Short mmCIF file of C-alpha atoms in Angstrom, two decimals:
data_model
loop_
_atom_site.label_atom_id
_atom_site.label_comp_id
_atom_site.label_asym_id
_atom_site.label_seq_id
_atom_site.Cartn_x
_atom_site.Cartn_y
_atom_site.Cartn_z
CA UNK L 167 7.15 51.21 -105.48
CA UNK L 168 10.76 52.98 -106.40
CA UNK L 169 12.13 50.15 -106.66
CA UNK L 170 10.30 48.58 -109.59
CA UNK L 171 11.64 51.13 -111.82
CA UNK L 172 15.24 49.60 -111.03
CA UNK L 173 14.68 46.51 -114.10
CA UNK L 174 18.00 44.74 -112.39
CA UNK L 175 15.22 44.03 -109.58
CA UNK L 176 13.48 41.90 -111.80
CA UNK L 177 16.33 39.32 -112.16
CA UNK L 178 15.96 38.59 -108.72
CA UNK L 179 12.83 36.00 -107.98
CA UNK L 180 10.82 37.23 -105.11
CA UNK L 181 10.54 33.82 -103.59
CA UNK L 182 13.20 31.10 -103.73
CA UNK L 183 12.95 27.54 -102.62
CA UNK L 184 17.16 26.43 -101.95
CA UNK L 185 18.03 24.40 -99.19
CA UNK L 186 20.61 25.67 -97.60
CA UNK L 187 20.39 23.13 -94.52
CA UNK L 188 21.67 20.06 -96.53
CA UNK L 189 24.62 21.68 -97.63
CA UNK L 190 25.72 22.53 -93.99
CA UNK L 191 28.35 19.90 -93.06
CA UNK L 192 29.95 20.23 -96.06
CA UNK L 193 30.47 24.11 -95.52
CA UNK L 194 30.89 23.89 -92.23
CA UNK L 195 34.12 21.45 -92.79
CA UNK L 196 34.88 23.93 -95.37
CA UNK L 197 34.53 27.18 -93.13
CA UNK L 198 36.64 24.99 -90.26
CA UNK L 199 39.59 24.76 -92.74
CA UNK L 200 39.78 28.33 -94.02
CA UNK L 201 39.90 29.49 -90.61
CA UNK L 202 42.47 26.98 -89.35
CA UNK L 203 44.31 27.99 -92.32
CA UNK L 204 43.65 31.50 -91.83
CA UNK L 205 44.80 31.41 -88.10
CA UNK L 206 48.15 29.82 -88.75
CA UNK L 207 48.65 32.25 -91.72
CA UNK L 208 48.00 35.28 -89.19
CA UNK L 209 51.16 34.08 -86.99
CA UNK L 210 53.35 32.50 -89.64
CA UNK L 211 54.32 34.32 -91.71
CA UNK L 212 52.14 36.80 -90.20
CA UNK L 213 50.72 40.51 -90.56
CA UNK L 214 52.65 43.19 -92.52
CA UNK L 215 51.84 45.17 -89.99
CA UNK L 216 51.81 49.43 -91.11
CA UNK L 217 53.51 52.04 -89.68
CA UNK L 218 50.91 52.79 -87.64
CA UNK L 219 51.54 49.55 -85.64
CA UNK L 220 55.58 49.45 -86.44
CA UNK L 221 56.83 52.69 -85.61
CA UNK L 222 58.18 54.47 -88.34
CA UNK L 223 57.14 58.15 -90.76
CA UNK L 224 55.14 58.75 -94.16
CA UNK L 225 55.72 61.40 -96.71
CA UNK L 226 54.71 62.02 -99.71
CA UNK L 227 56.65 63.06 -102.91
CA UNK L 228 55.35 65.39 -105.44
CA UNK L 229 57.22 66.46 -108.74
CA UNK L 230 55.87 70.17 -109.17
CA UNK L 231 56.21 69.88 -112.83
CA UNK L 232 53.73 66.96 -112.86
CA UNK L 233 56.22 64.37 -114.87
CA UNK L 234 55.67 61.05 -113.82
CA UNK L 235 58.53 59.44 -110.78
CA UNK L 236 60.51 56.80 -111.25
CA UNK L 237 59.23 54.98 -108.33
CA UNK L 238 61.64 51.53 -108.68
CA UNK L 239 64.70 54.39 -109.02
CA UNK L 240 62.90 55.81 -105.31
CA UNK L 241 62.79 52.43 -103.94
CA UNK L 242 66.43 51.63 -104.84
CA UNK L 243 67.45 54.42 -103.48
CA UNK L 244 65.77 54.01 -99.82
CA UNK L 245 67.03 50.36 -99.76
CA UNK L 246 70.32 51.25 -100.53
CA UNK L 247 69.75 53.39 -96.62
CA UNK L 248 69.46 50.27 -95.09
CA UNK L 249 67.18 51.59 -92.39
CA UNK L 250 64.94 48.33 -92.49
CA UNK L 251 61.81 47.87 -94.92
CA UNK L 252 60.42 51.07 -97.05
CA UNK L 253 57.74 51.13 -98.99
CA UNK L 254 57.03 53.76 -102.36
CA UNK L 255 53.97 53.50 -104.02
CA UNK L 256 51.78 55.98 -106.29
CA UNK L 257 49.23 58.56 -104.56
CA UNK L 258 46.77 58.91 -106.88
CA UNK L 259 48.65 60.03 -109.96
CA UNK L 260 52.01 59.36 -111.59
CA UNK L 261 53.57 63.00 -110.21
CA UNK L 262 52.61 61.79 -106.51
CA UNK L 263 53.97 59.19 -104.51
CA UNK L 264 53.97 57.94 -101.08
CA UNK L 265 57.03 56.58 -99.53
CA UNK L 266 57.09 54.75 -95.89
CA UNK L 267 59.96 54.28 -94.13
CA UNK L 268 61.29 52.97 -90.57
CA UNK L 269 63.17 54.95 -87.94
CA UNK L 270 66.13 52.90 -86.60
CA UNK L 271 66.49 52.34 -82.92
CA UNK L 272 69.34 54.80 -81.87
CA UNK L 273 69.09 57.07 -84.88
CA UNK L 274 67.50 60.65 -85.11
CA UNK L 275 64.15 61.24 -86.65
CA UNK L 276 65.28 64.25 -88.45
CA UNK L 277 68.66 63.09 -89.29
CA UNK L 278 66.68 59.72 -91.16
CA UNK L 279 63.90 61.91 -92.49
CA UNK L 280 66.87 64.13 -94.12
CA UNK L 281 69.04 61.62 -95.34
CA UNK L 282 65.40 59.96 -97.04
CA UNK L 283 64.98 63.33 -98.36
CA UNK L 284 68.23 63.65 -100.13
CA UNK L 285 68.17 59.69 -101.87
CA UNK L 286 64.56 60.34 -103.25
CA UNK L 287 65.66 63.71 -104.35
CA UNK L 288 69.16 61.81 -106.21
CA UNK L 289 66.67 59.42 -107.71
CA UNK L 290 63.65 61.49 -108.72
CA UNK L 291 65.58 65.33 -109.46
CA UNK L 292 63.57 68.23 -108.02
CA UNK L 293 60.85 67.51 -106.49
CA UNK L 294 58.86 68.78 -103.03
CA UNK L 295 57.75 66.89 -99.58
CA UNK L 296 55.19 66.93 -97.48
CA UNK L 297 55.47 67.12 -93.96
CA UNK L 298 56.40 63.58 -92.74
CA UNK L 299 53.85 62.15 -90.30
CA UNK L 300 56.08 60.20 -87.49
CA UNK L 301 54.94 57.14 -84.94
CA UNK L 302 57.36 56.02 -82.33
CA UNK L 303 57.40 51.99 -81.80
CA UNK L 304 55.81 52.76 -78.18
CA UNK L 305 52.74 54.59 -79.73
CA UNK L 306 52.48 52.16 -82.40
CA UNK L 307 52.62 49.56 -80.04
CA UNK L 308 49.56 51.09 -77.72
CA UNK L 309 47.81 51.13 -80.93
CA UNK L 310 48.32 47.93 -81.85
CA UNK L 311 46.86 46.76 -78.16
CA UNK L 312 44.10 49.10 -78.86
CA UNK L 313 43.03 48.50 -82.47
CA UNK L 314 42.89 44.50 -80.84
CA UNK L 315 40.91 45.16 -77.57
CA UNK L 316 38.38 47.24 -80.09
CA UNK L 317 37.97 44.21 -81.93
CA UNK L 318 37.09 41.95 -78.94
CA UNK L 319 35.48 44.56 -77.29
CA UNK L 320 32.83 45.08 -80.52
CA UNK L 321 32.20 41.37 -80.86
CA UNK L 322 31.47 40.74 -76.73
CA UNK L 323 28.75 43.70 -76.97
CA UNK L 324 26.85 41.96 -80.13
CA UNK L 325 27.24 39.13 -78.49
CA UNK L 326 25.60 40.59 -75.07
CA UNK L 327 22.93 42.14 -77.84
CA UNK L 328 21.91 38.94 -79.25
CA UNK L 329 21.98 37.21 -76.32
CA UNK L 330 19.15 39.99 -74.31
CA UNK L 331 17.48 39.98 -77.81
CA UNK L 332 17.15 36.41 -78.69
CA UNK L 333 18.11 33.29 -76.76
CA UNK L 334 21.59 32.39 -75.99
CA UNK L 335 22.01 29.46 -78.63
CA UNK L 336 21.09 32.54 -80.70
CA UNK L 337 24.02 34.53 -79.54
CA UNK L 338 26.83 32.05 -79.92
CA UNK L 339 25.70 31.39 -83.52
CA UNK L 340 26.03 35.44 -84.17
CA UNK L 341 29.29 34.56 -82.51
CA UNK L 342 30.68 32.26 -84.03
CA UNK L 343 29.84 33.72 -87.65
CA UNK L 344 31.48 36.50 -86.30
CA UNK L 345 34.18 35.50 -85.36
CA UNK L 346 34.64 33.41 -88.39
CA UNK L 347 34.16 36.57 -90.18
CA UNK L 348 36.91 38.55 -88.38
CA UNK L 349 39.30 35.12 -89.03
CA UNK L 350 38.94 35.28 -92.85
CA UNK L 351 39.60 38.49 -93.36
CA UNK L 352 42.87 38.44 -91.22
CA UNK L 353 43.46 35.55 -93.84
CA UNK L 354 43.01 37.62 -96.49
CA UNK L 355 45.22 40.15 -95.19
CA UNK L 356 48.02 38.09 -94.99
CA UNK L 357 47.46 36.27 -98.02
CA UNK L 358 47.28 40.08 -100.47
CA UNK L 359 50.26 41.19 -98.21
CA UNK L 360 48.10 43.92 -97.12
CA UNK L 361 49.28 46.60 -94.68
CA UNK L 362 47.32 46.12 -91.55
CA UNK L 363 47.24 49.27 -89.83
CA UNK L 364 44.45 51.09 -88.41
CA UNK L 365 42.38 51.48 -91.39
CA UNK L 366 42.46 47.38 -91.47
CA UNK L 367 40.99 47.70 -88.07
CA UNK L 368 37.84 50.02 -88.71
CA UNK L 369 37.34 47.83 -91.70
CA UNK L 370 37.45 44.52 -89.70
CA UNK L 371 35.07 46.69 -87.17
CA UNK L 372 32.91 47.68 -90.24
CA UNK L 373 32.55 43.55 -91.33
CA UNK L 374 31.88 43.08 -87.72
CA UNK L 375 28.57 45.76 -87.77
CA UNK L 376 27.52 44.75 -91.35
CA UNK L 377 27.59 40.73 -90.81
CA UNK L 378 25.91 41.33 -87.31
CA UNK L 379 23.30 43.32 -88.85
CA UNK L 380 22.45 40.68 -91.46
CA UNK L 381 22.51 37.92 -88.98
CA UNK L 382 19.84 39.67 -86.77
CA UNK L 383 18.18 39.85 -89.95
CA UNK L 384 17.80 35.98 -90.85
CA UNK L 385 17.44 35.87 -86.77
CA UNK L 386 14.60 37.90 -86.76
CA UNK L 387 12.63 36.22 -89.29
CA UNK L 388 13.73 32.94 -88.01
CA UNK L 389 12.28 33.81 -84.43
CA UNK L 390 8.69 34.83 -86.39
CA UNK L 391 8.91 31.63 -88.32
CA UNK L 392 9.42 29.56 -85.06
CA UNK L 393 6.04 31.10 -83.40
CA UNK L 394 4.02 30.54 -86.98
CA UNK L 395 5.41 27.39 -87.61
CA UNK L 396 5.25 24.85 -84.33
CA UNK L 397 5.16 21.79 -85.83
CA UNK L 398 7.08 22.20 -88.88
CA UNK L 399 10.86 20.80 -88.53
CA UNK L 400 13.39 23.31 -87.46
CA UNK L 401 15.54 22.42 -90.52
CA UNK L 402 13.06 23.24 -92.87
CA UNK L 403 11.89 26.38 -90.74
CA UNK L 404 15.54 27.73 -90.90
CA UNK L 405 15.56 26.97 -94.32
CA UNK L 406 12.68 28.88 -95.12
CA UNK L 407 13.74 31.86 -93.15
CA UNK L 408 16.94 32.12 -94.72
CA UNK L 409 14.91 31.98 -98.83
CA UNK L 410 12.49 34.82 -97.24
CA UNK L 411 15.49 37.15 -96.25
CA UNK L 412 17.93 36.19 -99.58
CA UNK L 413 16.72 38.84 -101.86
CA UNK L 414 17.11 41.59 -99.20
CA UNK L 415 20.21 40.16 -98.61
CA UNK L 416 21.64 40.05 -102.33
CA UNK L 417 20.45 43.58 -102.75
CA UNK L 418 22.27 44.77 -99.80
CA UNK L 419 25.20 43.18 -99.93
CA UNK L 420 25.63 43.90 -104.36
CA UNK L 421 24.78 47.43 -103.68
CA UNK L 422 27.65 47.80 -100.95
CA UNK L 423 29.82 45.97 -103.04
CA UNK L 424 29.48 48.24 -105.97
CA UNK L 425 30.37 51.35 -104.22
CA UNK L 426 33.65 49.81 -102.58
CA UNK L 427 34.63 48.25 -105.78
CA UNK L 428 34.56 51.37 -106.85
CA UNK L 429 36.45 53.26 -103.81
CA UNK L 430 38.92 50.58 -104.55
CA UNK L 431 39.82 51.50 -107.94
CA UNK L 432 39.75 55.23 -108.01
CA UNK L 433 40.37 55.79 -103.84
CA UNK L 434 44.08 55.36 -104.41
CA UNK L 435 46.77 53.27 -102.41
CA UNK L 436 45.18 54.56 -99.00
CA UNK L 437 41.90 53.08 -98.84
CA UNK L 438 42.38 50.44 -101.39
CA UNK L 439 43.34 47.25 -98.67
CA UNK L 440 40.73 49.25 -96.97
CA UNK L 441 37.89 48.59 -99.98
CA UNK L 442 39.13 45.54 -100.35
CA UNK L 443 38.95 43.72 -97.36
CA UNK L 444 35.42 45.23 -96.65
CA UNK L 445 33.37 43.50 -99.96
CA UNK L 446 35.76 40.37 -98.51
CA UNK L 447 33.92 40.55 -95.18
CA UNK L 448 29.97 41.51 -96.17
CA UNK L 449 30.60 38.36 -98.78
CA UNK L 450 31.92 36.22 -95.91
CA UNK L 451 29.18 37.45 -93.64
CA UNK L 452 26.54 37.00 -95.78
CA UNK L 453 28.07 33.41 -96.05
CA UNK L 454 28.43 32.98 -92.42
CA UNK L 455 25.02 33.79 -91.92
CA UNK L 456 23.60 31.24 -93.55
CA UNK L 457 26.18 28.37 -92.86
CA UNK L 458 27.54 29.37 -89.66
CA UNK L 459 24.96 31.26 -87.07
CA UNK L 460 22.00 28.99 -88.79
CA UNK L 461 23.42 25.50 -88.89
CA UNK L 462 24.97 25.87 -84.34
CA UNK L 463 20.90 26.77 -83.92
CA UNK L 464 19.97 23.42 -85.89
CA UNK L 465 22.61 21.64 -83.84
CA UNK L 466 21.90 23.27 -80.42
CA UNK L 467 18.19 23.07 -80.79
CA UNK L 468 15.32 25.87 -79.56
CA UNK L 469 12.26 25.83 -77.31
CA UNK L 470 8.91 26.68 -79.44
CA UNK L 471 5.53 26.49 -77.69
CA UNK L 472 6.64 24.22 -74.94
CA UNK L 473 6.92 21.14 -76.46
CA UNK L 474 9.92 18.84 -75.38
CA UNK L 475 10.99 17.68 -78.69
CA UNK L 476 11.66 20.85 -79.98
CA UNK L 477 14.25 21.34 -77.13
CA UNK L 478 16.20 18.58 -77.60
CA UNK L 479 19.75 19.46 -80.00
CA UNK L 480 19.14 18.10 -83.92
CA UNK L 481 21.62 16.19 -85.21
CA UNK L 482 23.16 17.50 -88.97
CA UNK L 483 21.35 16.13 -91.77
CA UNK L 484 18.56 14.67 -89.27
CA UNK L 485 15.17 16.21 -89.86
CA UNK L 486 13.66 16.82 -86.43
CA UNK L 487 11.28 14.83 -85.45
CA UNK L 488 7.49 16.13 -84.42
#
């Protein structure tokens, strides 16, 4: 009853007849592309991977009189140390800046951190630091191992959940739109030269959790729809399943987005690739749930009420046949 006083609600039609089904080869070709391309992109020319995975120390700069810094005068500067790639970007506001930095193999941490100290401080006048925050390549390197095992680790367990839950032609579609999921944004990391560190991994864990949550969604009502309807096609019953859950899913998914469009412009530099690469991934998993979990259950085929036929894998683009 709340929600009728919301008059955006009333844009959205309560029932909707698309089908989705007949579409499905030609998304499916188009999903198989992004991800090929999306793979190769990952290792060539790969992830700009953050100092949490590269080794390396993060401090911010603050001018106490609150004038803005000349952040390309910064940058020049810590170049000019040749102590391999730095980064200087604004904090927030135009009197705070965060610069990144590598250690060198062989050199002292302090010794680096002092000599960065005295460039920026050339380049920018007075101004004070915070505390730099230091990861040796060995740490960074554990990370990096663990931030990927999470990953695998959080897509095995749905998959163990939707297997116990549903049927297993069930569980490799949740699968496989997860892991389609997890492929595009990697993509999309590489291809907006984000930093992947470990706030790219709880958002890629975050996709992972929202896109299995509205697959079991569709799933569920799909599963109802296969006990109500035993003679009608599968096609058309997955088709139908997916119109029944769309306007739960629109809402969902436009109300997230709002809030992390909005964490994207006023979070600052920190949780920006962050923001970003989450409304990416509940996009792509609202996507995947309709032509990439869906579509392997129309090809695999699924047992209703005993009857032979139904078994039997459906081809794409073939209705089944009663």
């Amino acid at each position: 009853m709340a929600m009728r006083g919301w008059p955006l609600i009333k844009l959205l039609p309560q029932t909707t007849n698309f089908h989705f089904v007949k579409y499905a080869r030609i998304f499916g070709v188009i999903s198989l592309i992004l991800c090929a391309a999306a793979i190769f992109s990952t290792f060539k020319p790969g992830l700009t991977m953050g100092i949490d995975f590269r080794g390396g120390a993060t401090m911010e700069v603050i001018d106490p009189s609150g004038k803005a810094l000349d952040l390309e005068s910064i940058r020049a500067g810590m170049e000019g140390l040749h102590i391999g790639e730095v980064g200087v970007q604004e904090a927030g506001r135009p009197s705070l800046a965060m610069v990144r930095f590598q250690i060198p193999q062989g050199q002292e941490q302090a010794a680096v951190v002092n000599r960065v100290k005295q460039t920026v401080t050339e380049a920018a006048g007075e101004v004070t630091f915070s505390s730099p925050s230091i990861v040796g390549s060995k740490v960074s390197g554990e990370l990096f191992q663990k931030g990927l095992f999470a990953l695998a680790a959080a897509i095995g367990l749905m998959f163990l959940y939707i297997w116990f839950r549903f049927e297993p032609q069930f569980g490799f579609g949740a699968v496989a739109g997860l892991l389609h999921d997890v492929i595009l944004c990697f993509g999309l990391i590489v291809i907006m030269k984000l930093e992947f560190n470990l706030n790219m991994v709880a958002a890629v864990l975050t996709v992972i959790g929202y896109s299995m949550n509205d697959t079991v969604v569709v799933f569920d009502r799909l599963r109802e729809n296969l006990r109500k309807y035993k003679t009608m096609p599968l096609r058309e019953v997955i088709d139908l399943s997916i119109n029944e859950t769309l306007s739960r899913t629109i809402i969902t998914g436009l109300t997230a987005v709002m809030v992390l469009a909005a964490l994207a412009v006023y979070g600052g530099p920190a949780l920006f690739g962050f923001s970003i690469v989450l409304m990416f991934g509940i996009i792509v998993g609202t996507y995947s749930s309709i032509y990439v979990g869906a579509p392997i259950i129309l090809l695999w085929g699924v047992k209703r009420g005993g009857a032979a036929d139904d078994a039997k894998p459906i081809k794409f683009g073939m209705a089944s046949r009663p």
